[in-house]
């Protein structure tokens, strides 16, 4: 599934991905890439496109295996 980064809470190591249908929680450990680069680009208000595996947990929707489409990192 594809989406864009909606929010990142760097100090807590998590964020949310927005898709056409829903928002998905992801943790830093779900991100396959350089977390600091992701945070830096988010803080610069860049649009960050990602691809991920959607899952449903007891707490709601979660994205796993998240990687950037714009950099391939």
Rosetta silent file (secondary structure, phi, psi, omega in degrees, C-alpha in Angstrom):
SEQUENCE: XXXXXXXXXXXXXXXXXXXXXXXXXXXXXXXXXXXXXXXXXXXXXXXXXXXXXXXXXXXXXXXXXXXXXXXXX
SCORE:     score description
SCORE:     0.000 S_00000001
   1 L     0.000  152.476  179.664    0.000    0.000    0.000 S_00000001
   2 E  -120.595  152.389  177.609    1.173    3.569   -0.593 S_00000001
   3 E  -165.101 -171.104  176.453    0.694    6.780    1.330 S_00000001
   4 E  -126.472  152.041  178.044    2.402    9.936    2.553 S_00000001
   5 E   -66.962  124.247  178.796    3.840   10.823    5.930 S_00000001
   6 E   -93.682  -47.276 -174.730    1.197   12.770    7.841 S_00000001
   7 E  -147.364  143.822  169.793    2.914   13.230   11.209 S_00000001
   8 E  -131.481  130.972  172.914    6.183   12.301   12.886 S_00000001
   9 E  -109.785   85.368 -172.762    6.793   12.524   16.629 S_00000001
  10 H   -58.171  -40.501 -177.214   10.580   12.197   16.571 S_00000001
  11 H   -65.999  -22.212  179.051   10.997   12.376   20.349 S_00000001
  12 H  -108.709    0.089  175.097    8.682    9.378   20.752 S_00000001
  13 L    62.999   41.768  174.915    9.901    7.497   17.647 S_00000001
  14 E  -148.114  170.768  177.803    6.583    7.125   15.860 S_00000001
  15 E  -161.873 -174.316  178.326    4.443    8.662   13.173 S_00000001
  16 E  -132.740  143.522  177.123    1.360    8.312   11.000 S_00000001
  17 E  -111.541  132.704  178.442    0.944    7.617    7.311 S_00000001
  18 E   -99.726  132.422  171.487   -2.052    8.990    5.428 S_00000001
  19 L  -118.931 -178.729  178.022   -3.692    7.018    2.630 S_00000001
  20 L   -65.324  -24.705 -172.740   -6.850    7.728    0.653 S_00000001
  21 L  -109.557  -27.376 -174.059   -8.861    5.617    3.099 S_00000001
  22 L  -164.194  171.103  173.004   -7.237    5.805    6.535 S_00000001
  23 E  -106.706  141.770 -177.270   -4.247    6.791    8.667 S_00000001
  24 E  -121.101  131.224  173.730   -1.761    4.142    9.801 S_00000001
  25 E   -73.437  143.854  167.910    0.473    4.254   12.865 S_00000001
  26 E  -143.858  148.317  177.754    4.125    3.274   12.434 S_00000001
  27 E  -103.312  157.744  178.042    7.021    3.007   14.845 S_00000001
  28 H   -50.528  -37.188 -178.531   10.642    3.810   14.077 S_00000001
  29 H   -69.758  -16.048  177.183   11.357    0.069   14.095 S_00000001
  30 H   -84.110  -14.087 -175.133    8.833   -0.371   11.238 S_00000001
  31 E   -89.270  125.619  179.608   10.765    2.058    9.020 S_00000001
  32 L   -99.220   85.352 -178.332   13.330    0.575    6.639 S_00000001
  33 L   168.787 -165.717 -178.553   15.688    3.501    6.143 S_00000001
  34 L   -91.432  107.300 -176.726   17.490    6.303    7.932 S_00000001
  35 H   -57.076  -43.992 -177.517   15.160    7.645   10.621 S_00000001
  36 H   -62.778  -36.493  176.775   17.106   10.903   11.071 S_00000001
  37 H   -66.900  -40.418  178.371   16.822   11.671    7.330 S_00000001
  38 H   -61.296  -47.356  179.773   13.089   10.986    7.451 S_00000001
  39 H   -62.186  -44.601 -179.849   12.637   13.314   10.420 S_00000001
  40 H   -59.623  -46.615  179.415   14.779   16.008    8.795 S_00000001
  41 H   -66.471  -37.553  176.414   12.768   15.947    5.563 S_00000001
  42 H   -61.946  -44.459 -179.649    9.492   15.961    7.520 S_00000001
  43 H   -65.806  -23.857  176.074   10.642   19.012    9.503 S_00000001
  44 L   -86.098    6.583  177.450   11.441   20.746    6.186 S_00000001
  45 L    61.580   33.868  175.914    7.779   20.138    5.258 S_00000001
  46 L   -82.658  148.031  173.775    8.652   17.928    2.296 S_00000001
  47 L   -77.573  124.037 -177.018    6.076   15.508    0.916 S_00000001
  48 L  -117.958  111.066  179.183    7.364   12.036    1.738 S_00000001
  49 E   -90.638  137.771 -178.574    5.817    9.145   -0.159 S_00000001
  50 E  -134.646  161.620  170.995    6.101    5.681    1.330 S_00000001
  51 E  -123.226  146.861 -175.554    5.074    2.118    0.667 S_00000001
  52 E  -158.319  167.408  173.520    4.161   -0.252    3.490 S_00000001
  53 E   -96.899  118.598  178.954    2.389   -3.426    4.559 S_00000001
  54 E   -79.868  137.461  175.617   -0.935   -2.585    6.224 S_00000001
  55 E  -135.765  159.486  176.301   -1.883   -4.555    9.328 S_00000001
  56 E  -116.040  129.504  178.374   -4.695   -4.402   11.852 S_00000001
  57 E  -118.777  177.366  176.468   -3.881   -4.646   15.561 S_00000001
  58 L   -61.838  -26.165 -178.510   -5.927   -4.503   18.755 S_00000001
  59 L   -92.679   -9.745  179.982   -5.066   -0.787   18.902 S_00000001
  60 E   135.723 -157.453 -177.111   -5.935   -0.008   15.276 S_00000001
  61 E   -81.743  137.007 -179.621   -4.263    0.211   11.878 S_00000001
  62 E  -134.887  142.671  175.348   -0.485   -0.172   11.710 S_00000001
  63 E  -101.214  130.772  174.174    2.051    0.122    8.913 S_00000001
  64 E  -122.875  166.037  179.933    4.966   -2.303    8.858 S_00000001
  65 E    51.089   50.311 -176.607    7.860   -2.661    6.408 S_00000001
  66 E   -83.613  128.930  172.206    7.699    1.067    5.650 S_00000001
  67 E  -142.072  154.539 -177.211   10.104    2.433    3.037 S_00000001
  68 E   -77.798  139.608  175.584   10.442    5.654    1.097 S_00000001
  69 L   -89.334  -25.495 -175.830    9.497    5.780   -2.554 S_00000001
  70 L   -80.997  -14.291 -177.584   11.303    9.056   -3.239 S_00000001
  71 L  -129.727  -23.414 -176.350   14.754    7.838   -2.245 S_00000001
  72 L    68.979   27.803  179.731   14.731    4.075   -2.170 S_00000001
  73 L  -110.322    0.000    0.000   16.429    4.071    1.241 S_00000001
